[in-house]
Amino acid sequence: MSDTLREPVPAPLHEPLPAPRPELIRPRVPETDWDDWRWHMRRRITNVEKARQWINLSADEEEAIAGVAGKYRWSVTPYYASLMDPDDPGCPVRQQAVPALGELAEFPGAEVDPVGDTYYRKTNRVVHKYPDRVIMLITEACPVYCRHCTRKFHTTDVDGTYFRDDEGGSFDEDLRYIADHPEIRDVLLTGGDPLSYQDGKLEEIIAGLRAIPSVEIIRIGSRFPVLLPQRITEDLCSMLSRYHPVWLNTHFNHPKEITPEAAAAVDRLLRHGIPVGNQTVLLRGINDDVPTMRTLMTELLRIRVRPYYLYHCDNVTGVSHFMTTVEKGWEIMDGLQGHITGFGVPQYVLTTRIGKIPIARPSFTPTPDGLLLRNYRGQEMVIGGDAQPITEAGTR
């Protein structure tokens, strides 16, 4: 053994930093393919290997993908994947599309059909819940299986469906039910996403509805303008315009989803006379703060989309981890009302078996002297029975 003295090695001040992850290089796609919605549908991301081409999956995401296998479907269009932050699992786009461990947790009161679609189903596809309108669940398919879907049992659960019979069966019974109930003036096509069908099949359904004299309005509920705006082609819009009045409601949940492609899709619909409304879901960790929601609503107005509903997230099996409190919804509504254009403020609702219930916090309180009113600044005044101000407080 050597008698040479060695200087002691000083203890490290911190743990060695992990090796940096290699930079993610996303696939390069020819523009002609990128602009073709069918290309995106054929190349949807459905497994870990494909996902790794677009994002650096976290350990929790990989565990969740393995955990939902055989239970819940998942797929993501390359377009929607391109909006994801490749390194942040908390990305608001990523959370809506990539499976999470919360889907496998059990929550008290969670149900597969809390809004009662199967309870009010009259035929294979027709759900008649309100006096003058029905929905038609025409498909289970979606371009992206949103992790927060209210109809998760119908669209995403491998063994679930709201259909009584096979999806591919005849529509004759459904159309006959609508024709036999002349009080039905408004039909909403939903699913799944109706625009998953090719134009020809979709036109058959819409033409069948338009042939019923009592049907005045045809609506389409579709997230394609958000998840794959390339689907909104001139041919599709031209076909829809032959069956007016046709309306389309879509589903932007975060400002990050409002892209030039999405704006162009909305513009095509509007130029063909199809009004576009938006239904946002209040989602924990995605849009449950005032600045995000205010930006979303003003950006929707900029691209000429009318905010319609703000849904309180339903207690759906596999979705409950996205729920917020109603108080959080009130906080957000208070941050919108008066702060942005009135028609940019959606109606805050909770969907139940007895219908959509408005649950915004009242801005008035009955008193012996009349109604005590509060504005968005917290200023108050009392309106008496003659609708004239009696007293005012805090108006300076």
mmCIF file of C-alpha atoms in Angstrom:
data_model
loop_
_atom_site.group_PDB
_atom_site.id
_atom_site.type_symbol
_atom_site.label_atom_id
_atom_site.label_comp_id
_atom_site.label_asym_id
_atom_site.label_seq_id
_atom_site.Cartn_x
_atom_site.Cartn_y
_atom_site.Cartn_z
ATOM 1 C CA MET A 1 0.000 0.000 0.000
ATOM 2 C CA SER A 2 1.365 3.439 -0.860
ATOM 3 C CA ASP A 3 2.232 5.788 2.012
ATOM 4 C CA THR A 4 1.268 8.809 -0.146
ATOM 5 C CA LEU A 5 -1.350 10.942 1.586
ATOM 6 C CA ARG A 6 -4.431 11.848 -0.477
ATOM 7 C CA GLU A 7 -6.486 14.991 -0.086
ATOM 8 C CA PRO A 8 -10.048 14.106 0.987
ATOM 9 C CA VAL A 9 -12.618 14.345 -1.789
ATOM 10 C CA PRO A 10 -15.126 17.069 -0.882
ATOM 11 C CA ALA A 11 -18.790 16.020 -0.723
ATOM 12 C CA PRO A 12 -20.811 17.215 -3.708
ATOM 13 C CA LEU A 13 -22.915 20.282 -3.051
ATOM 14 C CA HIS A 14 -25.867 18.763 -4.930
ATOM 15 C CA GLU A 15 -26.858 15.617 -6.708
ATOM 16 C CA PRO A 16 -25.563 15.346 -10.244
ATOM 17 C CA LEU A 17 -28.037 16.711 -12.765
ATOM 18 C CA PRO A 18 -29.743 14.082 -14.914
ATOM 19 C CA ALA A 19 -28.645 13.881 -18.488
ATOM 20 C CA PRO A 20 -30.790 16.167 -20.641
ATOM 21 C CA ARG A 21 -33.482 14.461 -22.672
ATOM 22 C CA PRO A 22 -32.740 14.435 -26.367
ATOM 23 C CA GLU A 23 -34.580 17.139 -28.248
ATOM 24 C CA LEU A 24 -37.845 15.872 -29.616
ATOM 25 C CA ILE A 25 -37.952 16.082 -33.390
ATOM 26 C CA ARG A 26 -41.534 15.849 -34.557
ATOM 27 C CA PRO A 27 -42.425 14.257 -37.875
ATOM 28 C CA ARG A 28 -42.151 16.438 -40.950
ATOM 29 C CA VAL A 29 -45.346 16.183 -42.959
ATOM 30 C CA PRO A 30 -45.851 17.441 -46.539
ATOM 31 C CA GLU A 31 -48.316 20.320 -46.637
ATOM 32 C CA THR A 32 -50.667 18.451 -48.954
ATOM 33 C CA ASP A 33 -50.952 15.664 -46.383
ATOM 34 C CA TRP A 34 -51.253 18.059 -43.430
ATOM 35 C CA ASP A 35 -54.174 19.813 -45.116
ATOM 36 C CA ASP A 36 -56.009 16.513 -45.732
ATOM 37 C CA TRP A 37 -58.284 15.542 -42.842
ATOM 38 C CA ARG A 38 -58.374 11.925 -44.003
ATOM 39 C CA TRP A 39 -54.583 11.740 -43.655
ATOM 40 C CA HIS A 40 -54.890 12.800 -40.018
ATOM 41 C CA MET A 41 -57.666 10.296 -39.329
ATOM 42 C CA ARG A 42 -55.595 7.463 -40.795
ATOM 43 C CA ARG A 43 -52.554 8.435 -38.727
ATOM 44 C CA ARG A 44 -54.137 9.076 -35.368
ATOM 45 C CA ILE A 45 -51.954 8.456 -32.329
ATOM 46 C CA THR A 46 -53.204 5.387 -30.479
ATOM 47 C CA ASN A 47 -50.179 3.984 -28.656
ATOM 48 C CA VAL A 48 -47.051 4.957 -26.751
ATOM 49 C CA GLU A 49 -44.749 4.567 -29.745
ATOM 50 C CA LYS A 50 -46.744 7.001 -31.884
ATOM 51 C CA ALA A 51 -47.199 9.415 -28.974
ATOM 52 C CA ARG A 52 -43.440 9.611 -28.460
ATOM 53 C CA GLN A 53 -43.114 11.114 -31.926
ATOM 54 C CA TRP A 54 -44.997 14.177 -30.678
ATOM 55 C CA ILE A 55 -44.479 14.471 -26.903
ATOM 56 C CA ASN A 56 -42.088 13.290 -24.209
ATOM 57 C CA LEU A 57 -44.421 11.122 -22.172
ATOM 58 C CA SER A 58 -44.152 11.295 -18.398
ATOM 59 C CA ALA A 59 -44.005 8.152 -16.281
ATOM 60 C CA ASP A 60 -47.556 8.839 -15.050
ATOM 61 C CA GLU A 61 -48.837 9.214 -18.610
ATOM 62 C CA GLU A 62 -47.255 5.932 -19.652
ATOM 63 C CA GLU A 63 -48.744 4.223 -16.598
ATOM 64 C CA ALA A 64 -52.170 5.680 -17.408
ATOM 65 C CA ILE A 65 -51.987 4.585 -21.051
ATOM 66 C CA ALA A 66 -51.214 1.066 -19.887
ATOM 67 C CA GLY A 67 -53.951 1.273 -17.264
ATOM 68 C CA VAL A 68 -56.749 2.279 -19.657
ATOM 69 C CA ALA A 69 -55.848 -0.417 -22.197
ATOM 70 C CA GLY A 70 -58.890 -2.585 -22.720
ATOM 71 C CA LYS A 71 -61.025 -0.107 -20.759
ATOM 72 C CA TYR A 72 -61.004 3.266 -22.545
ATOM 73 C CA ARG A 73 -60.162 4.125 -26.129
ATOM 74 C CA TRP A 74 -57.750 6.906 -26.850
ATOM 75 C CA SER A 75 -56.661 8.541 -30.052
ATOM 76 C CA VAL A 76 -55.215 11.916 -30.987
ATOM 77 C CA THR A 77 -54.995 13.531 -34.400
ATOM 78 C CA PRO A 78 -51.511 14.690 -35.449
ATOM 79 C CA TYR A 79 -52.955 18.206 -35.756
ATOM 80 C CA TYR A 80 -54.135 18.282 -32.123
ATOM 81 C CA ALA A 81 -50.886 16.652 -30.980
ATOM 82 C CA SER A 82 -48.986 19.463 -32.674
ATOM 83 C CA LEU A 83 -50.634 21.942 -30.271
ATOM 84 C CA MET A 84 -49.288 20.103 -27.214
ATOM 85 C CA ASP A 85 -46.285 21.275 -25.220
ATOM 86 C CA PRO A 86 -43.912 18.347 -25.816
ATOM 87 C CA ASP A 87 -42.362 18.534 -22.337
ATOM 88 C CA ASP A 88 -45.205 19.635 -20.042
ATOM 89 C CA PRO A 89 -47.769 17.019 -18.918
ATOM 90 C CA GLY A 90 -49.802 19.924 -17.520
ATOM 91 C CA CYS A 91 -50.299 21.392 -20.997
ATOM 92 C CA PRO A 92 -54.043 22.166 -21.314
ATOM 93 C CA VAL A 93 -54.255 20.506 -24.727
ATOM 94 C CA ARG A 94 -52.331 17.456 -23.587
ATOM 95 C CA GLN A 95 -54.547 16.942 -20.526
ATOM 96 C CA GLN A 96 -57.648 16.818 -22.713
ATOM 97 C CA ALA A 97 -56.280 14.083 -24.971
ATOM 98 C CA VAL A 98 -53.688 11.901 -23.201
ATOM 99 C CA PRO A 99 -54.967 9.377 -20.624
ATOM 100 C CA ALA A 100 -54.386 10.246 -16.955
ATOM 101 C CA LEU A 101 -54.357 8.140 -13.804
ATOM 102 C CA GLY A 102 -57.382 10.075 -12.529
ATOM 103 C CA GLU A 103 -59.528 8.211 -15.065
ATOM 104 C CA LEU A 104 -58.981 4.994 -13.131
ATOM 105 C CA ALA A 105 -59.820 6.445 -9.713
ATOM 106 C CA GLU A 106 -63.229 5.945 -8.111
ATOM 107 C CA PHE A 107 -65.244 9.002 -7.087
ATOM 108 C CA PRO A 108 -68.419 9.037 -4.977
ATOM 109 C CA GLY A 109 -71.571 9.488 -7.018
ATOM 110 C CA ALA A 110 -69.919 9.059 -10.409
ATOM 111 C CA GLU A 111 -72.186 7.577 -13.121
ATOM 112 C CA VAL A 112 -71.862 6.507 -16.731
ATOM 113 C CA ASP A 113 -74.964 8.495 -17.784
ATOM 114 C CA PRO A 114 -75.602 11.345 -15.335
ATOM 115 C CA VAL A 115 -77.537 13.403 -17.901
ATOM 116 C CA GLY A 116 -80.069 10.644 -18.660
ATOM 117 C CA ASP A 117 -79.526 10.020 -22.377
ATOM 118 C CA THR A 118 -80.469 6.354 -22.046
ATOM 119 C CA TYR A 119 -83.431 7.222 -19.820
ATOM 120 C CA TYR A 120 -84.935 9.521 -22.475
ATOM 121 C CA ARG A 121 -83.957 7.389 -25.492
ATOM 122 C CA LYS A 122 -86.984 6.620 -27.687
ATOM 123 C CA THR A 123 -85.346 4.766 -30.567
ATOM 124 C CA ASN A 124 -81.864 3.479 -31.271
ATOM 125 C CA ARG A 125 -80.615 7.051 -31.702
ATOM 126 C CA VAL A 126 -83.303 9.567 -30.696
ATOM 127 C CA VAL A 127 -83.198 11.061 -27.197
ATOM 128 C CA HIS A 128 -86.328 13.138 -26.481
ATOM 129 C CA LYS A 129 -85.719 15.090 -23.282
ATOM 130 C CA TYR A 130 -87.253 18.503 -24.044
ATOM 131 C CA PRO A 131 -90.685 19.280 -25.533
ATOM 132 C CA ASP A 132 -89.716 20.694 -28.937
ATOM 133 C CA ARG A 133 -86.283 19.214 -29.613
ATOM 134 C CA VAL A 134 -84.375 15.947 -29.700
ATOM 135 C CA ILE A 135 -80.840 14.743 -30.096
ATOM 136 C CA MET A 136 -79.757 11.999 -32.446
ATOM 137 C CA LEU A 137 -76.734 10.008 -31.279
ATOM 138 C CA ILE A 138 -75.587 9.045 -34.743
ATOM 139 C CA THR A 139 -72.133 7.633 -33.973
ATOM 140 C CA GLU A 140 -69.704 6.598 -31.256
ATOM 141 C CA ALA A 141 -66.645 7.718 -33.238
ATOM 142 C CA CYS A 142 -64.538 10.823 -32.573
ATOM 143 C CA PRO A 143 -61.272 12.107 -34.058
ATOM 144 C CA VAL A 144 -59.904 12.542 -30.519
ATOM 145 C CA TYR A 145 -61.425 10.788 -27.517
ATOM 146 C CA CYS A 146 -61.546 13.696 -25.100
ATOM 147 C CA ARG A 147 -60.711 12.515 -21.617
ATOM 148 C CA HIS A 148 -63.463 14.696 -20.101
ATOM 149 C CA CYS A 149 -66.328 13.530 -22.343
ATOM 150 C CA THR A 150 -69.758 13.484 -20.677
ATOM 151 C CA ARG A 151 -70.649 10.513 -22.891
ATOM 152 C CA LYS A 152 -67.410 8.698 -22.099
ATOM 153 C CA PHE A 153 -69.298 5.413 -21.643
ATOM 154 C CA HIS A 154 -70.762 5.812 -25.147
ATOM 155 C CA THR A 155 -67.707 7.051 -27.018
ATOM 156 C CA THR A 156 -64.631 5.931 -25.111
ATOM 157 C CA ASP A 157 -65.483 2.913 -22.971
ATOM 158 C CA VAL A 158 -64.508 -0.148 -24.981
ATOM 159 C CA ASP A 159 -67.522 -2.107 -23.715
ATOM 160 C CA GLY A 160 -69.978 0.791 -23.428
ATOM 161 C CA THR A 161 -72.650 2.266 -25.693
ATOM 162 C CA TYR A 162 -75.843 4.296 -25.455
ATOM 163 C CA PHE A 163 -77.189 2.618 -28.595
ATOM 164 C CA ARG A 164 -79.959 0.108 -28.182
ATOM 165 C CA ASP A 165 -78.977 -1.607 -31.426
ATOM 166 C CA ASP A 166 -75.982 -1.519 -33.749
ATOM 167 C CA GLU A 167 -74.729 1.888 -34.916
ATOM 168 C CA GLY A 168 -74.764 0.778 -38.519
ATOM 169 C CA GLY A 169 -78.474 -0.035 -38.588
ATOM 170 C CA SER A 170 -81.180 1.781 -40.523
ATOM 171 C CA PHE A 171 -82.206 5.326 -39.600
ATOM 172 C CA ASP A 172 -85.824 4.691 -40.651
ATOM 173 C CA GLU A 173 -87.139 4.187 -37.118
ATOM 174 C CA ASP A 174 -85.409 7.339 -35.875
ATOM 175 C CA LEU A 175 -86.740 9.517 -38.688
ATOM 176 C CA ARG A 176 -90.217 8.016 -38.323
ATOM 177 C CA TYR A 177 -90.300 8.887 -34.614
ATOM 178 C CA ILE A 178 -89.433 12.512 -35.388
ATOM 179 C CA ALA A 179 -92.008 12.695 -38.192
ATOM 180 C CA ASP A 180 -94.668 11.204 -35.898
ATOM 181 C CA HIS A 181 -94.033 13.926 -33.294
ATOM 182 C CA PRO A 182 -94.714 17.255 -35.041
ATOM 183 C CA GLU A 183 -93.887 19.134 -31.853
ATOM 184 C CA ILE A 184 -90.228 18.387 -32.607
ATOM 185 C CA ARG A 185 -88.897 21.429 -34.459
ATOM 186 C CA ASP A 186 -85.185 21.222 -33.583
ATOM 187 C CA VAL A 187 -82.871 18.227 -34.087
ATOM 188 C CA LEU A 188 -79.294 18.114 -32.799
ATOM 189 C CA LEU A 189 -76.951 15.600 -34.424
ATOM 190 C CA THR A 190 -74.328 14.453 -31.957
ATOM 191 C CA GLY A 191 -72.586 11.313 -30.828
ATOM 192 C CA GLY A 192 -69.587 10.841 -30.918
ATOM 193 C CA ASP A 193 -68.867 13.390 -33.589
ATOM 194 C CA PRO A 194 -71.238 13.440 -36.592
ATOM 195 C CA LEU A 195 -68.514 14.844 -38.859
ATOM 196 C CA SER A 196 -66.626 11.565 -38.434
ATOM 197 C CA TYR A 197 -68.923 10.367 -41.221
ATOM 198 C CA GLN A 198 -68.070 11.039 -44.843
ATOM 199 C CA ASP A 199 -70.027 13.847 -46.508
ATOM 200 C CA GLY A 200 -72.282 11.461 -48.421
ATOM 201 C CA LYS A 201 -73.441 9.543 -45.361
ATOM 202 C CA LEU A 202 -73.940 12.756 -43.404
ATOM 203 C CA GLU A 203 -76.004 14.232 -46.231
ATOM 204 C CA GLU A 204 -78.306 11.188 -46.263
ATOM 205 C CA ILE A 205 -79.128 11.791 -42.602
ATOM 206 C CA ILE A 206 -79.598 15.544 -42.974
ATOM 207 C CA ALA A 207 -81.709 15.181 -46.118
ATOM 208 C CA GLY A 208 -83.927 12.717 -44.272
ATOM 209 C CA LEU A 209 -84.483 15.259 -41.519
ATOM 210 C CA ARG A 210 -85.081 18.143 -43.908
ATOM 211 C CA ALA A 211 -87.798 16.099 -45.619
ATOM 212 C CA ILE A 212 -89.833 16.216 -42.381
ATOM 213 C CA PRO A 213 -92.000 19.377 -42.559
ATOM 214 C CA SER A 214 -92.093 19.964 -38.809
ATOM 215 C CA VAL A 215 -88.289 20.043 -38.466
ATOM 216 C CA GLU A 216 -87.271 23.695 -38.617
ATOM 217 C CA ILE A 217 -83.699 23.684 -37.280
ATOM 218 C CA ILE A 218 -80.887 21.177 -37.750
ATOM 219 C CA ARG A 219 -77.925 21.520 -35.421
ATOM 220 C CA ILE A 220 -74.609 19.694 -35.450
ATOM 221 C CA GLY A 221 -72.460 19.238 -32.371
ATOM 222 C CA SER A 222 -68.860 18.778 -33.491
ATOM 223 C CA ARG A 223 -65.395 19.284 -32.072
ATOM 224 C CA PHE A 224 -63.736 18.947 -35.478
ATOM 225 C CA PRO A 225 -63.136 22.734 -35.736
ATOM 226 C CA VAL A 226 -60.941 22.306 -32.638
ATOM 227 C CA LEU A 227 -59.446 18.830 -33.003
ATOM 228 C CA LEU A 228 -59.047 18.678 -36.785
ATOM 229 C CA PRO A 229 -60.191 21.880 -38.533
ATOM 230 C CA GLN A 230 -59.051 20.492 -41.891
ATOM 231 C CA ARG A 231 -62.312 18.494 -41.838
ATOM 232 C CA ILE A 232 -64.288 21.707 -42.425
ATOM 233 C CA THR A 233 -63.848 21.694 -46.184
ATOM 234 C CA GLU A 234 -65.519 23.805 -48.835
ATOM 235 C CA ASP A 235 -67.339 20.681 -50.034
ATOM 236 C CA LEU A 236 -68.701 19.955 -46.561
ATOM 237 C CA CYS A 237 -69.830 23.539 -46.017
ATOM 238 C CA SER A 238 -71.434 23.701 -49.455
ATOM 239 C CA MET A 239 -73.361 20.506 -48.753
ATOM 240 C CA LEU A 240 -74.583 21.742 -45.370
ATOM 241 C CA SER A 241 -75.687 25.059 -46.869
ATOM 242 C CA ARG A 242 -78.226 23.216 -49.037
ATOM 243 C CA TYR A 243 -80.247 22.299 -45.925
ATOM 244 C CA HIS A 244 -80.550 25.600 -44.063
ATOM 245 C CA PRO A 245 -81.150 26.583 -41.370
ATOM 246 C CA VAL A 246 -78.164 24.579 -40.124
ATOM 247 C CA TRP A 247 -76.259 25.558 -36.978
ATOM 248 C CA LEU A 248 -73.008 24.188 -35.573
ATOM 249 C CA ASN A 249 -71.930 24.166 -31.941
ATOM 250 C CA THR A 250 -68.319 23.375 -31.175
ATOM 251 C CA HIS A 251 -66.190 23.023 -28.062
ATOM 252 C CA PHE A 252 -63.109 25.199 -27.485
ATOM 253 C CA ASN A 253 -61.836 24.811 -23.917
ATOM 254 C CA HIS A 254 -58.593 26.798 -23.956
ATOM 255 C CA PRO A 255 -57.133 29.754 -25.906
ATOM 256 C CA LYS A 256 -54.310 27.522 -27.116
ATOM 257 C CA GLU A 257 -56.857 25.730 -29.322
ATOM 258 C CA ILE A 258 -57.721 28.898 -31.251
ATOM 259 C CA THR A 259 -55.271 28.637 -34.132
ATOM 260 C CA PRO A 260 -55.183 30.085 -37.649
ATOM 261 C CA GLU A 261 -56.458 26.720 -38.921
ATOM 262 C CA ALA A 262 -59.384 26.770 -36.478
ATOM 263 C CA ALA A 263 -60.209 30.382 -37.387
ATOM 264 C CA ALA A 264 -60.174 29.480 -41.094
ATOM 265 C CA ALA A 265 -62.546 26.554 -40.476
ATOM 266 C CA VAL A 266 -64.965 28.834 -38.629
ATOM 267 C CA ASP A 267 -64.749 31.364 -41.440
ATOM 268 C CA ARG A 268 -65.660 28.721 -44.014
ATOM 269 C CA LEU A 269 -68.746 27.754 -42.005
ATOM 270 C CA LEU A 270 -69.827 31.361 -41.569
ATOM 271 C CA ARG A 271 -69.357 32.206 -45.236
ATOM 272 C CA HIS A 272 -71.788 29.391 -46.020
ATOM 273 C CA GLY A 273 -74.365 30.805 -43.622
ATOM 274 C CA ILE A 274 -73.749 28.379 -40.743
ATOM 275 C CA PRO A 275 -73.682 30.153 -37.349
ATOM 276 C CA VAL A 276 -71.096 28.790 -34.913
ATOM 277 C CA GLY A 277 -71.567 28.662 -31.141
ATOM 278 C CA ASN A 278 -69.281 27.328 -28.444
ATOM 279 C CA GLN A 279 -69.819 25.137 -25.402
ATOM 280 C CA THR A 280 -66.929 25.178 -22.949
ATOM 281 C CA VAL A 281 -66.534 22.723 -20.081
ATOM 282 C CA LEU A 282 -65.075 24.037 -16.822
ATOM 283 C CA LEU A 283 -62.086 21.750 -16.230
ATOM 284 C CA ARG A 284 -59.780 21.604 -13.235
ATOM 285 C CA GLY A 285 -56.213 22.513 -14.140
ATOM 286 C CA ILE A 286 -57.134 23.461 -17.718
ATOM 287 C CA ASN A 287 -59.331 26.558 -17.706
ATOM 288 C CA ASP A 288 -60.441 27.042 -14.082
ATOM 289 C CA ASP A 289 -59.093 30.555 -13.640
ATOM 290 C CA VAL A 290 -60.425 33.946 -14.669
ATOM 291 C CA PRO A 291 -57.563 35.096 -16.959
ATOM 292 C CA THR A 292 -57.688 31.891 -19.031
ATOM 293 C CA MET A 293 -61.461 31.925 -19.366
ATOM 294 C CA ARG A 294 -61.593 35.645 -20.142
ATOM 295 C CA THR A 295 -58.980 35.215 -22.871
ATOM 296 C CA LEU A 296 -60.840 32.227 -24.287
ATOM 297 C CA MET A 297 -64.129 34.110 -24.555
ATOM 298 C CA THR A 298 -62.628 37.229 -26.121
ATOM 299 C CA GLU A 299 -60.613 35.141 -28.589
ATOM 300 C CA LEU A 300 -63.778 33.262 -29.568
ATOM 301 C CA LEU A 301 -65.468 36.565 -30.334
ATOM 302 C CA ARG A 302 -62.457 37.603 -32.398
ATOM 303 C CA ILE A 303 -62.961 34.609 -34.700
ATOM 304 C CA ARG A 304 -66.758 35.203 -34.659
ATOM 305 C CA VAL A 305 -67.761 32.272 -32.479
ATOM 306 C CA ARG A 306 -70.530 33.035 -29.986
ATOM 307 C CA PRO A 307 -69.947 31.659 -26.451
ATOM 308 C CA TYR A 308 -73.076 29.673 -25.567
ATOM 309 C CA TYR A 309 -72.676 27.483 -22.486
ATOM 310 C CA LEU A 310 -70.104 27.073 -19.737
ATOM 311 C CA TYR A 311 -70.777 23.547 -18.511
ATOM 312 C CA HIS A 312 -69.992 22.551 -14.971
ATOM 313 C CA CYS A 313 -68.059 19.299 -15.420
ATOM 314 C CA ASP A 314 -70.349 16.326 -14.823
ATOM 315 C CA ASN A 315 -69.563 13.614 -12.284
ATOM 316 C CA VAL A 316 -69.006 11.019 -14.998
ATOM 317 C CA THR A 317 -67.185 7.758 -14.385
ATOM 318 C CA GLY A 318 -63.619 8.275 -15.603
ATOM 319 C CA VAL A 319 -64.027 12.073 -15.742
ATOM 320 C CA SER A 320 -64.599 13.177 -12.142
ATOM 321 C CA HIS A 321 -60.977 14.229 -11.596
ATOM 322 C CA PHE A 322 -61.662 17.217 -13.873
ATOM 323 C CA MET A 323 -64.493 18.533 -11.671
ATOM 324 C CA THR A 324 -64.244 21.869 -9.881
ATOM 325 C CA THR A 325 -66.480 23.325 -7.198
ATOM 326 C CA VAL A 326 -69.513 25.388 -8.143
ATOM 327 C CA GLU A 327 -67.913 28.229 -6.179
ATOM 328 C CA LYS A 328 -65.029 28.156 -8.652
ATOM 329 C CA GLY A 329 -67.550 28.498 -11.468
ATOM 330 C CA TRP A 330 -69.122 31.490 -9.730
ATOM 331 C CA GLU A 331 -65.705 33.091 -9.364
ATOM 332 C CA ILE A 332 -65.110 32.724 -13.089
ATOM 333 C CA MET A 333 -68.542 34.024 -14.052
ATOM 334 C CA ASP A 334 -68.004 37.034 -11.780
ATOM 335 C CA GLY A 335 -64.737 37.601 -13.642
ATOM 336 C CA LEU A 336 -66.549 37.603 -16.997
ATOM 337 C CA GLN A 337 -69.807 39.459 -16.392
ATOM 338 C CA GLY A 338 -69.278 43.172 -16.943
ATOM 339 C CA HIS A 339 -65.614 42.703 -17.801
ATOM 340 C CA ILE A 340 -66.186 41.600 -21.405
ATOM 341 C CA THR A 341 -68.893 42.163 -24.008
ATOM 342 C CA GLY A 342 -72.234 40.839 -22.824
ATOM 343 C CA PHE A 343 -72.724 38.389 -25.680
ATOM 344 C CA GLY A 344 -69.283 36.972 -24.872
ATOM 345 C CA VAL A 345 -70.476 35.742 -21.477
ATOM 346 C CA PRO A 346 -71.729 32.126 -21.621
ATOM 347 C CA GLN A 347 -74.538 30.727 -19.501
ATOM 348 C CA TYR A 348 -73.171 28.645 -16.606
ATOM 349 C CA VAL A 349 -75.172 25.414 -16.408
ATOM 350 C CA LEU A 350 -75.193 22.015 -14.753
ATOM 351 C CA THR A 351 -76.568 19.203 -16.908
ATOM 352 C CA THR A 352 -78.791 16.750 -15.035
ATOM 353 C CA ARG A 353 -81.475 14.160 -15.720
ATOM 354 C CA ILE A 354 -84.075 16.915 -15.347
ATOM 355 C CA GLY A 355 -82.363 19.188 -17.849
ATOM 356 C CA LYS A 356 -79.743 21.913 -18.067
ATOM 357 C CA ILE A 357 -80.027 23.994 -14.909
ATOM 358 C CA PRO A 358 -78.591 27.556 -14.886
ATOM 359 C CA ILE A 359 -76.438 27.827 -11.751
ATOM 360 C CA ALA A 360 -74.844 31.275 -12.014
ATOM 361 C CA ARG A 361 -74.778 33.191 -8.740
ATOM 362 C CA PRO A 362 -77.717 35.638 -8.532
ATOM 363 C CA SER A 363 -76.780 39.308 -8.770
ATOM 364 C CA PHE A 364 -79.771 40.401 -6.701
ATOM 365 C CA THR A 365 -81.279 39.796 -3.264
ATOM 366 C CA PRO A 366 -84.948 40.403 -2.350
ATOM 367 C CA THR A 367 -85.354 42.850 0.549
ATOM 368 C CA PRO A 368 -88.404 44.506 2.187
ATOM 369 C CA ASP A 369 -87.623 47.653 0.188
ATOM 370 C CA GLY A 370 -87.268 45.908 -3.182
ATOM 371 C CA LEU A 371 -84.453 44.178 -5.032
ATOM 372 C CA LEU A 372 -80.907 44.785 -3.854
ATOM 373 C CA LEU A 373 -78.830 44.715 -7.053
ATOM 374 C CA ARG A 374 -75.066 44.213 -7.382
ATOM 375 C CA ASN A 375 -72.993 45.002 -10.425
ATOM 376 C CA TYR A 376 -69.667 43.517 -11.517
ATOM 377 C CA ARG A 377 -67.776 46.086 -9.432
ATOM 378 C CA GLY A 378 -69.637 45.197 -6.261
ATOM 379 C CA GLN A 379 -71.683 48.398 -6.341
ATOM 380 C CA GLU A 380 -75.212 48.041 -4.984
ATOM 381 C CA MET A 381 -78.570 49.739 -5.393
ATOM 382 C CA VAL A 382 -82.164 48.968 -4.458
ATOM 383 C CA ILE A 383 -84.940 48.905 -7.055
ATOM 384 C CA GLY A 384 -88.443 49.234 -5.639
ATOM 385 C CA GLY A 385 -91.723 47.993 -7.026
ATOM 386 C CA ASP A 386 -91.955 50.943 -9.405
ATOM 387 C CA ALA A 387 -88.568 49.965 -10.867
ATOM 388 C CA GLN A 388 -87.014 53.241 -9.771
ATOM 389 C CA PRO A 389 -83.851 53.521 -7.643
ATOM 390 C CA ILE A 390 -84.655 54.190 -4.001
ATOM 391 C CA THR A 391 -81.205 54.049 -2.424
ATOM 392 C CA GLU A 392 -77.712 53.622 -3.724
ATOM 393 C CA ALA A 393 -74.572 52.510 -1.924
ATOM 394 C CA GLY A 394 -70.932 52.377 -2.835
ATOM 395 C CA THR A 395 -71.339 54.090 -6.180
ATOM 396 C CA ARG A 396 -68.341 56.348 -5.853
#
